[in-house]
Amino acid sequence: MTFNPSLSSALGSKLSQLRRKRGLTLDGLAELSLVSRAAISALEQGNGNPRVQTLWNLADALGVNFSTLLDDTTETIVSDEDGIRVRLLERQTSPKMVEVFLMELPPRGARYAKAHPRDVREHIVVLAGEMRAGPSEAPSLLRSGQSISFAADTPHLYAGGESPARAIVTVVYPEPSYASGPDRDLAWPGNAGEWDAVSALLARAAIEVQNGLEVNVTTFGPPVPEAKRAHRELAKVVEGLFPSPVIRRFVTCELGPSVVSLYRPAQMSHLGAYPPTFSSNLARRCWGYAESALEPASASRVEEWSKLSLQPGPIIETSLLAELCTRAGCATVPYGVGNSLHEKTVRADASQRFFEARIDVDAYESYELVHPAYARQTLAVAAQLPAETEQAGPRILDIGTGPGLPLAMLLELRPDIRAVAVDPSEVAFGHLSRRFSGNGNVEIIHGSVTELGEPEKPFDCAVSIGASHHLDTAAFLCAIRDQLKSGARLIVADEMIAPYNTLEQRQCRLLRHHLWYVLDTLVSLPSDADSADVCTAERLATVLPLASAFAHKGNHDAAMRLTRDVYEEVSELKRPVVPSTPLAVFSRFHLLELQALIAGLDYEVEQKTHPGRFIALANACGLDLAHHQRIYATDGDGHLDGGTHLFVFEAR
């Protein structure tokens, strides 16, 4: 097979650009495309001789058209070693994407093509010779001047006869569609009576959603005013509706004026009885703050919490206080968050499958404290730690410590513990080394728990906060069991999605789960904030409620498309290194959450399971469940549905 050498470098640059824009590592693209990592690496460096099918596989895995990978140049000719040649002749981008190729087949030459994405069609006109073409199961024999049209979202072939054949192959892609139509499509109200009717219908939608439908999308058609006015008038109507504790309403004009009504279960429940292992005043105060999150708060109390959260103090305390204020409708960023310079650290080998290849670890360190229940889950973990012995505090293994914020909070609550922190990320290791420099109670190991040898002295307890889904879950659990004494505890706090048994269900559950963390913390920025910060917050607030609605309706394709597109759009904005206003920390966190969501959709680095399966895997690895609680609910009513969960296991 040969490939025009003058275009090899351009192809390599385009492939690398598309892969990085998609957020995939070389390993991730290799899995999705079934093209080897070595072959992709060679292509990106301008080397290698790709077969036609190789390029099609890469284009499909990247979610782009074949011509996009070839950079739309009609000079590009790809020819296989068996003599099959493909040349791009023309590309049209609207109203539908259409690509036109000239295909040349040698005598008895054949190309077996994989299925294209859903609803792609092909039209073939034979110019010379004869060929069999069409769906692999039932191809048609075509001679010069004959044609065929067929659905190309199934395997298909092109096979030449006794003489060379030439054909025009036209590939027609479907227009992006959001197939989940509205639940109600109304004409834009023209008078007070019609607005009253709209209010009544939205109130009825809330009842339907709270009683089991989970989502309602009401859209408005002509004559529609311009978007800002439409948004303003709809928002005024929504503000006048009776508030419901289980309904969240969003106004968006992204696909035309719409009101999205979503079912939102109660996020938090009581953590339980005050733990006997807590003895400090700090622990007592923090437990009280956690309980206060379940109760209505007066304006004066919120003001007091806000003042305290903005003063220097323990991380666990300022974070719990800030979350109390945010939940009460006064968005607050804890002391010190967003004030330091943050620039993404890029590894020399970022093409490999490390956490930082998909997630910005420095941003994680800078903004994760505004993640819902981030401090609350750490408080819950601390409550389950073993008691101090006569000799010393318990010796714990902390797996997937990351930059170290949860461990720092654990040490604030339980300064007696002695911790061995293990994390494979080089960037996280740097943060850990700086944060715990000089702390004799913390030992840091740069590596994975699966690489640890047999311990000289098994651990009293192991903890993992927010890390179990970054590894092969069974390998993660078995490796931890090997480090523990019999009867020792493993305490895990992590995000889980609602139960699923198909890939489509998993993608929808994943979208619903992650998007609630964002929708629960949407904030408006002041007008004097940096324009890129403002635009980021506004675009996410406009698009993501719709993405969540599509995910609730089971339309994962539309939900994924909206999410990926808005993430790529706002990623291009030139935001200041330091957020221009404290509230911009929330949209920085939202970008971090979208990184995790998109990595999860690709099943790379982020590999979430559901609570029931996690418990079963732990049991298979020699760990028996002693306690379980959903700390923060995202998706579903049940205790084994989506959200942030706490698990306590005992080693057999």
XYZ file of C-alpha atoms in Angstrom:
652
model
C 0.000 0.000 0.000
C 1.213 3.507 -0.777
C 0.181 6.911 0.468
C 1.098 10.199 -1.193
C 4.272 11.045 0.801
C 3.845 14.794 0.370
C 0.637 14.589 2.395
C 1.856 12.223 5.129
C 2.926 15.057 7.397
C -0.382 16.897 6.925
C -2.334 13.716 7.709
C -0.245 13.134 10.824
C -0.788 16.673 12.085
C -4.522 16.466 11.419
C -4.834 13.094 13.142
C -2.968 14.342 16.213
C -5.030 17.545 16.297
C -8.335 15.661 16.089
C -7.291 13.112 18.702
C -6.254 15.797 21.183
C -9.369 17.852 20.529
C -11.445 14.742 21.198
C -9.450 14.301 24.420
C -8.253 10.774 23.596
C -4.916 9.216 24.455
C -3.189 6.996 21.892
C -4.385 3.957 23.842
C -7.944 5.291 23.915
C -8.039 5.898 20.157
C -6.489 2.487 19.545
C -9.297 0.799 21.494
C -12.061 2.714 19.740
C -10.636 2.319 16.224
C -9.093 -1.183 16.477
C -5.927 0.351 15.011
C -2.774 -0.387 17.002
C -1.227 2.274 19.219
C 2.072 1.922 17.334
C 0.365 2.472 13.975
C -1.439 5.598 15.202
C 1.769 6.970 16.702
C 3.606 6.387 13.418
C 0.864 8.122 11.431
C 0.932 11.150 13.744
C 4.672 11.424 13.161
C 4.143 11.478 9.396
C 5.203 7.872 8.897
C 3.352 4.726 8.041
C 1.216 3.683 5.093
C -2.427 3.549 6.177
C -4.906 1.316 4.423
C -8.225 2.791 3.343
C -10.054 0.899 6.083
C -7.532 2.099 8.680
C -8.360 5.710 7.888
C -12.096 4.988 7.920
C -11.739 3.311 11.317
C -9.844 6.294 12.705
C -12.357 8.779 11.313
C -15.294 6.851 12.807
C -13.573 6.565 16.197
C -12.850 10.303 16.231
C -16.435 11.105 15.295
C -15.462 12.896 12.089
C -16.006 12.316 8.407
C -13.382 10.657 6.226
C -12.686 13.887 4.365
C -12.099 15.772 7.616
C -9.272 13.388 8.424
C -7.842 14.021 4.953
C -8.129 17.776 5.641
C -10.623 18.195 2.781
C -7.952 18.195 0.092
C -8.944 16.720 -3.257
C -5.295 15.930 -3.961
C -5.289 13.159 -1.378
C -5.150 9.677 -2.884
C -5.097 6.629 -0.642
C -4.134 3.370 -2.285
C -3.902 -0.083 -0.741
C -1.192 -2.591 -1.597
C -3.803 -4.688 -3.402
C -4.378 -1.850 -5.870
C -7.558 -0.225 -4.481
C -7.384 3.562 -4.807
C -9.659 6.180 -3.200
C -9.574 9.894 -4.005
C -11.684 12.657 -2.459
C -13.371 14.665 -5.226
C -15.762 16.974 -3.396
C -17.104 17.725 0.057
C -20.287 19.594 0.964
C -20.994 20.663 4.528
C -24.575 21.958 4.412
C -27.429 21.298 4.692
C -26.084 17.746 4.990
C -22.511 16.523 5.006
C -21.800 14.904 1.627
C -18.489 13.396 0.497
C -17.805 12.310 -3.074
C -14.982 9.873 -3.819
C -13.541 8.233 -6.911
C -12.860 4.565 -6.192
C -10.748 2.396 -8.471
C -10.694 -1.384 -8.069
C -8.196 -3.720 -9.803
C -9.467 -6.983 -11.297
C -10.922 -9.134 -8.495
C -10.023 -6.424 -5.976
C -12.340 -6.143 -3.005
C -12.821 -3.804 -0.066
C -14.858 -4.895 2.938
C -16.081 -1.824 4.807
C -17.237 -1.584 8.414
C -20.589 -0.064 9.254
C -20.693 3.739 9.226
C -22.457 5.664 12.003
C -26.236 5.427 12.196
C -28.320 6.686 9.224
C -25.365 7.188 6.845
C -26.271 6.337 3.235
C -24.096 5.614 0.201
C -24.820 6.085 -3.503
C -22.582 4.303 -6.024
C -22.416 4.968 -9.781
C -20.154 2.649 -11.792
C -18.169 4.525 -14.468
C -16.269 1.629 -15.996
C -16.076 -2.148 -15.584
C -18.328 -3.991 -13.188
C -18.491 -4.508 -9.439
C -20.568 -6.048 -6.717
C -21.469 -3.378 -4.174
C -23.860 -2.772 -1.308
C -24.639 -4.447 2.027
C -22.314 -7.406 2.610
C -25.215 -9.791 3.052
C -26.870 -8.880 -0.277
C -24.609 -6.931 -2.695
C -25.796 -6.009 -6.183
C -23.960 -6.603 -9.440
C -23.444 -3.256 -11.197
C -22.118 -2.584 -14.693
C -20.990 0.673 -16.265
C -23.763 3.295 -15.972
C -25.678 1.448 -13.252
C -26.084 2.685 -9.684
C -27.237 1.654 -6.232
C -28.224 3.430 -3.021
C -28.164 1.690 0.362
C -27.985 2.196 4.115
C -24.272 2.180 4.963
C -24.686 1.786 8.718
C -24.180 -1.956 8.260
C -21.092 -3.775 6.895
C -20.804 -3.371 3.118
C -18.422 -4.211 0.287
C -17.050 -3.144 -3.074
C -15.727 -6.041 -5.206
C -14.358 -5.802 -8.730
C -14.906 -8.230 -11.571
C -12.551 -9.598 -14.233
C -11.465 -6.136 -15.399
C -10.601 -2.886 -13.594
C -13.577 -0.913 -12.291
C -14.101 2.752 -11.504
C -17.020 4.217 -9.546
C -18.213 7.417 -7.943
C -19.028 6.754 -4.270
C -21.123 9.406 -2.545
C -21.434 9.224 1.236
C -24.337 11.207 2.744
C -24.316 11.823 6.479
C -27.511 12.649 8.371
C -28.083 16.145 9.692
C -27.443 16.434 13.431
C -30.778 15.640 14.964
C -32.275 15.844 18.406
C -34.835 13.136 17.887
C -36.400 13.439 21.322
C -39.065 15.984 20.454
C -40.674 18.306 22.968
C -43.387 17.085 25.293
C -45.371 20.203 24.413
C -44.841 22.608 21.526
C -46.743 25.858 22.055
C -47.192 28.999 20.021
C -45.555 32.044 21.571
C -48.146 33.709 23.856
C -49.617 36.911 22.541
C -51.643 38.176 25.511
C -52.099 37.826 29.266
C -54.652 35.047 28.909
C -52.276 32.946 26.816
C -49.474 33.513 29.323
C -51.788 32.282 32.089
C -52.390 29.153 30.036
C -48.623 28.647 29.702
C -48.232 28.943 33.473
C -50.953 26.350 33.984
C -49.327 23.935 31.524
C -45.912 24.341 33.179
C -47.490 23.700 36.575
C -49.100 20.553 35.183
C -45.745 19.507 33.714
C -44.221 19.732 37.193
C -46.863 17.343 38.549
C -46.276 14.892 35.698
C -42.531 14.988 36.254
C -42.617 14.627 40.032
C -45.035 11.711 39.731
C -42.766 9.673 37.505
C -41.967 11.147 34.078
C -38.644 12.653 35.268
C -38.457 15.278 32.489
C -40.666 17.643 30.493
C -39.497 19.888 27.672
C -41.950 22.599 26.623
C -40.949 24.530 23.505
C -42.383 27.646 21.886
C -42.818 28.310 18.184
C -43.574 31.363 16.011
C -44.010 34.200 16.384
C -40.975 34.113 18.713
C -39.166 37.314 19.784
C -35.393 37.572 19.734
C -33.592 35.161 22.082
C -32.761 37.533 24.958
C -36.293 38.844 25.183
C -37.750 35.341 24.906
C -35.472 34.126 27.682
C -36.340 37.092 29.891
C -40.108 36.641 29.487
C -40.005 32.873 30.036
C -37.767 33.288 33.084
C -40.306 35.706 34.567
C -43.081 33.136 34.138
C -40.965 30.367 35.673
C -40.115 32.550 38.680
C -43.845 32.993 39.309
C -44.567 29.269 39.457
C -45.079 27.458 42.753
C -41.640 26.177 43.857
C -41.291 22.440 44.255
C -38.579 20.710 46.324
C -38.225 17.992 43.672
C -38.484 20.002 40.425
C -35.741 22.061 38.808
C -36.741 24.317 35.918
C -34.353 25.771 33.340
C -35.028 28.307 30.588
C -32.935 27.928 27.444
C -33.053 29.252 23.905
C -30.335 26.980 22.503
C -32.730 25.081 20.202
C -35.494 27.670 20.376
C -37.239 29.017 23.491
C -37.788 26.134 25.907
C -38.548 25.379 29.524
C -36.930 22.190 30.825
C -38.486 20.675 33.958
C -36.385 17.930 35.577
C -37.067 15.678 38.526
C -34.444 16.292 41.223
C -34.379 13.905 44.195
C -33.253 15.156 47.591
C -29.484 15.356 47.459
C -28.492 14.683 51.062
C -29.486 12.602 54.071
C -28.250 12.402 57.663
C -24.739 11.015 58.071
C -25.788 9.179 61.229
C -24.874 9.333 64.907
C -21.965 11.452 66.030
C -18.885 9.182 65.868
C -17.166 8.306 69.161
C -13.759 8.632 67.474
C -14.322 12.386 67.040
C -13.129 14.390 70.018
C -11.925 17.780 68.756
C -13.957 20.967 68.642
C -13.304 21.148 64.891
C -14.847 17.700 64.340
C -17.835 18.665 66.477
C -18.409 21.872 64.494
C -18.035 20.121 61.147
C -20.545 17.422 62.090
C -22.987 20.177 63.011
C -22.480 21.881 59.651
C -23.144 18.570 57.869
C -26.439 18.204 59.713
C -27.376 21.834 58.994
C -27.239 21.091 55.265
C -30.574 19.265 55.640
C -32.419 22.144 57.291
C -33.746 25.519 56.054
C -31.441 28.372 57.044
C -32.258 31.979 57.891
C -30.636 34.819 55.968
C -28.679 35.881 59.054
C -27.313 32.377 59.530
C -26.244 32.128 55.896
C -24.504 35.486 56.215
C -22.638 34.228 59.287
C -21.590 31.019 57.481
C -20.418 33.045 54.479
C -18.196 35.267 56.609
C -16.650 32.256 58.331
C -16.027 30.411 55.043
C -14.085 33.382 53.659
C -11.686 33.523 56.600
C -8.486 31.462 56.937
C -9.250 28.188 58.636
C -9.238 24.404 58.272
C -9.996 23.271 54.723
C -12.728 20.890 55.880
C -14.518 23.632 57.803
C -14.398 26.433 55.226
C -15.496 23.988 52.510
C -18.498 22.708 54.488
C -19.509 26.282 55.327
C -19.238 27.423 51.704
C -21.394 24.500 50.556
C -24.018 25.389 53.151
C -24.207 28.899 51.685
C -24.325 27.661 48.091
C -27.146 25.227 48.905
C -29.036 28.097 50.562
C -28.880 30.127 47.335
C -25.843 32.262 48.180
C -23.085 30.823 45.958
C -19.864 30.914 47.965
C -16.281 29.852 47.291
C -14.247 28.709 50.314
C -11.255 30.699 51.502
C -8.215 30.479 49.225
C -9.891 28.655 46.337
C -9.239 30.243 42.939
C -6.734 32.781 44.249
C -3.574 31.031 43.086
C -2.044 30.818 39.638
C -3.123 27.691 37.790
C -1.553 26.463 34.602
C -2.102 22.994 33.271
C 0.886 20.694 33.631
C 1.432 18.678 30.455
C 3.377 15.439 30.672
C 5.975 14.616 28.057
C 4.207 11.262 27.679
C 0.665 12.636 27.859
C -0.253 10.324 24.994
C -0.248 7.461 27.515
C -3.175 6.522 29.690
C -2.489 8.477 32.873
C -5.090 10.400 34.864
C -3.570 13.716 33.778
C -3.864 12.724 30.111
C -7.622 13.268 30.372
C -8.140 15.304 33.581
C -6.387 18.570 34.445
C -4.863 17.597 37.817
C -3.789 21.169 38.583
C -7.370 22.383 38.057
C -8.547 19.488 40.215
C -6.314 20.810 42.980
C -7.500 24.390 42.431
C -11.269 24.051 42.059
C -12.501 20.663 43.297
C -13.445 22.022 46.722
C -16.649 23.493 45.238
C -17.724 20.054 43.993
C -20.985 19.132 45.766
C -20.353 16.996 48.886
C -16.584 16.986 48.364
C -15.866 17.902 51.990
C -18.955 16.046 53.234
C -17.710 12.719 51.842
C -14.349 13.234 53.579
C -16.125 13.917 56.869
C -18.079 10.674 56.394
C -14.850 8.752 55.738
C -13.185 10.245 58.822
C -16.133 9.101 60.928
C -15.414 5.485 59.942
C -11.670 5.471 60.725
C -10.530 3.109 63.498
C -10.023 4.525 66.967
C -6.648 5.553 68.302
C -4.818 2.799 70.171
C -2.725 3.210 73.292
C 0.450 3.205 71.232
C -0.485 5.505 68.342
C -3.118 6.443 65.825
C -4.151 3.939 63.154
C -1.833 3.329 60.220
C -3.821 3.780 57.014
C -3.191 3.262 53.329
C -4.627 6.077 51.189
C -5.105 4.890 47.605
C -5.335 7.339 44.706
C -4.597 10.305 46.964
C -4.484 12.769 44.052
C -3.225 16.257 44.954
C -4.046 15.477 48.586
C -6.994 17.664 49.593
C -9.057 14.815 51.125
C -6.041 13.487 53.030
C -5.321 16.989 54.344
C -8.928 17.197 55.581
C -8.702 13.750 57.191
C -5.598 14.885 59.073
C -7.414 18.019 60.231
C -10.142 15.850 61.743
C -7.870 13.016 62.914
C -4.313 14.345 63.392
C -3.359 11.052 65.080
C -3.504 8.959 61.894
C -0.346 7.839 60.092
C -0.892 7.686 56.333
C 0.873 6.064 53.396
C -0.338 7.937 50.302
C -0.153 6.094 46.963
C -0.815 7.711 43.584
C 0.552 6.926 40.081
C 0.162 10.477 38.735
C 3.393 12.413 38.420
C 1.537 15.733 38.689
C -0.359 14.596 41.780
C 2.901 13.335 43.296
C 4.323 16.845 42.938
C 1.339 18.348 44.743
C 1.567 15.725 47.503
C 5.276 16.325 48.016
C 4.709 20.046 48.451
C 1.579 19.764 50.586
C 2.975 17.245 53.083
C 6.603 18.312 53.079
C 7.932 17.921 56.618
C 4.855 16.012 57.831
C 6.227 12.936 59.546
C 2.801 11.294 59.614
C 2.583 11.073 55.820
C 4.664 8.819 53.577
C 4.226 9.283 49.820
C 4.628 6.505 47.248
C 4.646 7.359 43.540
C 2.973 4.341 41.978
C -0.211 2.312 41.694
C -1.697 0.198 44.457
C -1.612 -2.724 42.027
C 2.201 -2.419 41.949
C 2.716 -2.613 45.727
C 4.419 -5.702 47.023
C 3.381 -7.719 50.050
C 3.530 -5.389 53.067
C 5.934 -6.144 55.918
C 3.172 -5.061 58.262
C -0.420 -5.132 56.949
C -2.397 -1.909 57.336
C -5.013 -1.226 60.013
C -7.243 0.485 57.468
C -7.312 1.628 53.846
C -9.176 4.617 52.428
C -9.867 5.778 48.900
C -11.688 9.003 48.151
C -12.743 9.652 44.567
C -10.254 7.230 43.016
C -11.773 3.756 42.688
C -13.229 4.472 39.245
C -9.840 5.389 37.726
C -8.563 1.800 37.757
C -9.706 -1.681 36.864
C -12.162 -1.927 39.773
C -11.605 -5.603 40.571
C -7.820 -5.248 40.373
C -8.058 -2.153 42.585
C -10.075 -3.977 45.244
C -7.979 -7.152 45.208
C -4.744 -5.168 45.485
C -6.074 -3.307 48.520
C -7.218 -6.534 50.183
C -3.651 -7.820 49.899
C -2.432 -4.857 51.962
C -4.883 -5.268 54.866
C -4.986 -7.254 58.091
C -7.833 -9.692 58.425
C -10.747 -7.727 59.870
C -9.257 -4.380 58.786
C -11.487 -1.811 57.129
C -11.511 -0.457 53.586
C -13.398 2.844 53.439
C -14.299 4.092 49.961
C -16.024 7.342 49.061
C -16.591 7.712 45.343
C -19.031 8.569 42.606
C -21.198 5.813 41.172
C -23.852 5.867 38.479
C -27.302 4.265 38.546
C -27.570 0.568 37.562
C -27.320 -0.284 33.862
C -26.950 -3.346 31.659
C -26.475 -1.900 28.157
C -23.966 0.579 26.775
C -26.745 3.017 25.884
C -28.097 2.895 29.440
C -24.609 3.441 30.832
C -24.018 6.536 28.699
C -27.350 8.049 29.747
C -26.731 7.256 33.426
C -23.260 8.774 33.192
C -24.581 11.965 31.598
C -27.385 12.333 34.122
C -25.003 11.767 37.019
C -22.246 14.210 36.050
C -24.581 16.905 34.748
C -26.391 17.171 38.084
C -23.151 18.164 39.787
C -22.978 21.016 37.255
C -26.667 21.974 37.231
C -26.730 22.051 41.043
C -23.979 24.693 41.072
C -24.790 26.961 38.104
C -24.175 30.611 38.965
C -24.474 33.944 37.169
C -21.316 36.034 37.045
C -21.232 39.807 37.653
C -21.138 41.983 34.557
C -17.642 43.256 35.359
C -16.161 39.736 35.216
C -13.893 38.774 32.342
C -15.932 38.272 29.156
C -14.558 34.754 28.595
C -15.491 33.765 32.147
C -18.989 35.187 31.628
C -19.386 33.474 28.250
C -18.281 30.126 29.719
C -20.847 30.304 32.528
C -23.641 31.440 30.191
C -22.994 28.806 27.519
C -22.929 25.959 30.049
C -26.120 27.231 31.701
C -27.806 27.409 28.274
C -26.782 24.057 26.814
C -26.354 21.578 29.654
C -29.984 21.551 30.884
C -30.962 20.402 27.393
C -28.228 17.757 27.396
C -29.557 16.475 30.709
C -33.115 16.453 29.351
C -32.068 14.355 26.342
C -30.206 11.943 28.637
C -33.339 11.594 30.798
C -35.321 10.838 27.640
C -32.828 8.128 26.652
C -31.420 10.035 23.661
C -27.771 9.591 24.566
C -26.527 10.526 21.068
C -28.064 14.004 21.252
C -26.995 14.463 24.873
C -23.405 13.468 24.091
C -23.291 15.695 21.013
C -24.488 18.755 22.915
C -22.091 18.088 25.773
C -19.033 17.500 23.595
C -19.802 20.469 21.358
C -20.277 22.982 24.167
C -17.157 21.713 25.940
C -15.072 22.135 22.789
C -16.625 25.563 22.226
C -15.841 26.975 25.668
C -12.427 25.295 25.731
C -11.398 27.635 22.917
C -12.143 30.732 25.032
C -9.132 32.587 26.430
C -10.002 32.760 30.108
C -7.644 34.486 32.553
C -5.315 32.145 34.419
C -6.779 33.321 37.737
C -10.619 33.508 37.712
C -11.699 37.132 37.269
C -14.275 36.793 40.052
C -14.585 34.228 42.845
C -17.828 32.909 41.356
C -15.970 31.984 38.149
C -14.447 29.145 40.199
C -17.761 27.314 39.726
C -17.546 27.347 35.923
C -13.891 26.236 36.160
C -15.098 23.318 38.254
C -17.824 22.671 35.663
C -15.188 22.335 32.937
C -13.369 19.846 35.133
C -16.595 17.884 35.573
C -17.151 17.854 31.811
C -13.622 16.542 31.309
C -14.472 13.653 33.616
C -17.818 13.078 31.891
C -16.337 12.990 28.391
C -13.508 10.708 29.514
C -16.177 8.465 31.039
C -18.159 8.386 27.804
C -14.947 7.204 26.119
C -14.423 4.720 28.992
C -10.887 6.011 29.402
C -9.409 6.889 32.838
C -13.003 7.339 34.094
C -14.585 3.872 34.478
C -17.535 4.256 36.829
C -19.700 1.314 37.800
C -22.879 1.214 39.898
C -23.041 0.598 43.665
C -24.550 -2.890 43.503
C -21.827 -4.111 41.157
C -19.109 -2.409 43.228
C -20.297 -4.266 46.349
C -20.346 -7.560 44.420
C -16.819 -7.006 43.090
C -15.557 -6.199 46.582
C -17.115 -9.396 47.915
C -15.365 -11.409 45.205
C -12.071 -9.829 46.286
C -12.423 -10.844 49.931
C -14.117 -7.714 51.283
C -17.472 -7.896 53.079
C -19.784 -4.895 53.203
C -20.222 -3.508 56.719
C -21.869 -0.171 55.920
C -23.123 1.743 52.880
C -24.686 5.159 52.442
C -25.418 7.482 49.549
C -23.782 10.762 50.620
C -25.074 12.883 47.713
C -27.786 11.802 45.298
C -27.604 12.648 41.602
C -29.704 10.187 39.599
C -32.548 8.059 40.939
C -34.390 7.674 44.239
C -32.809 4.470 45.545
C -29.803 4.145 47.826
C -28.058 2.109 45.089
C -28.647 4.747 42.396
C -26.322 7.487 41.153
C -24.359 9.843 43.357
C -21.464 10.070 45.794
C -21.387 6.928 47.934
C -19.674 5.751 51.110
C -18.733 2.073 51.480
C -17.150 0.415 54.487
C -15.797 -3.105 53.916
C -14.084 -5.538 56.251
C -11.295 -7.780 54.987
C -11.938 -11.479 55.372
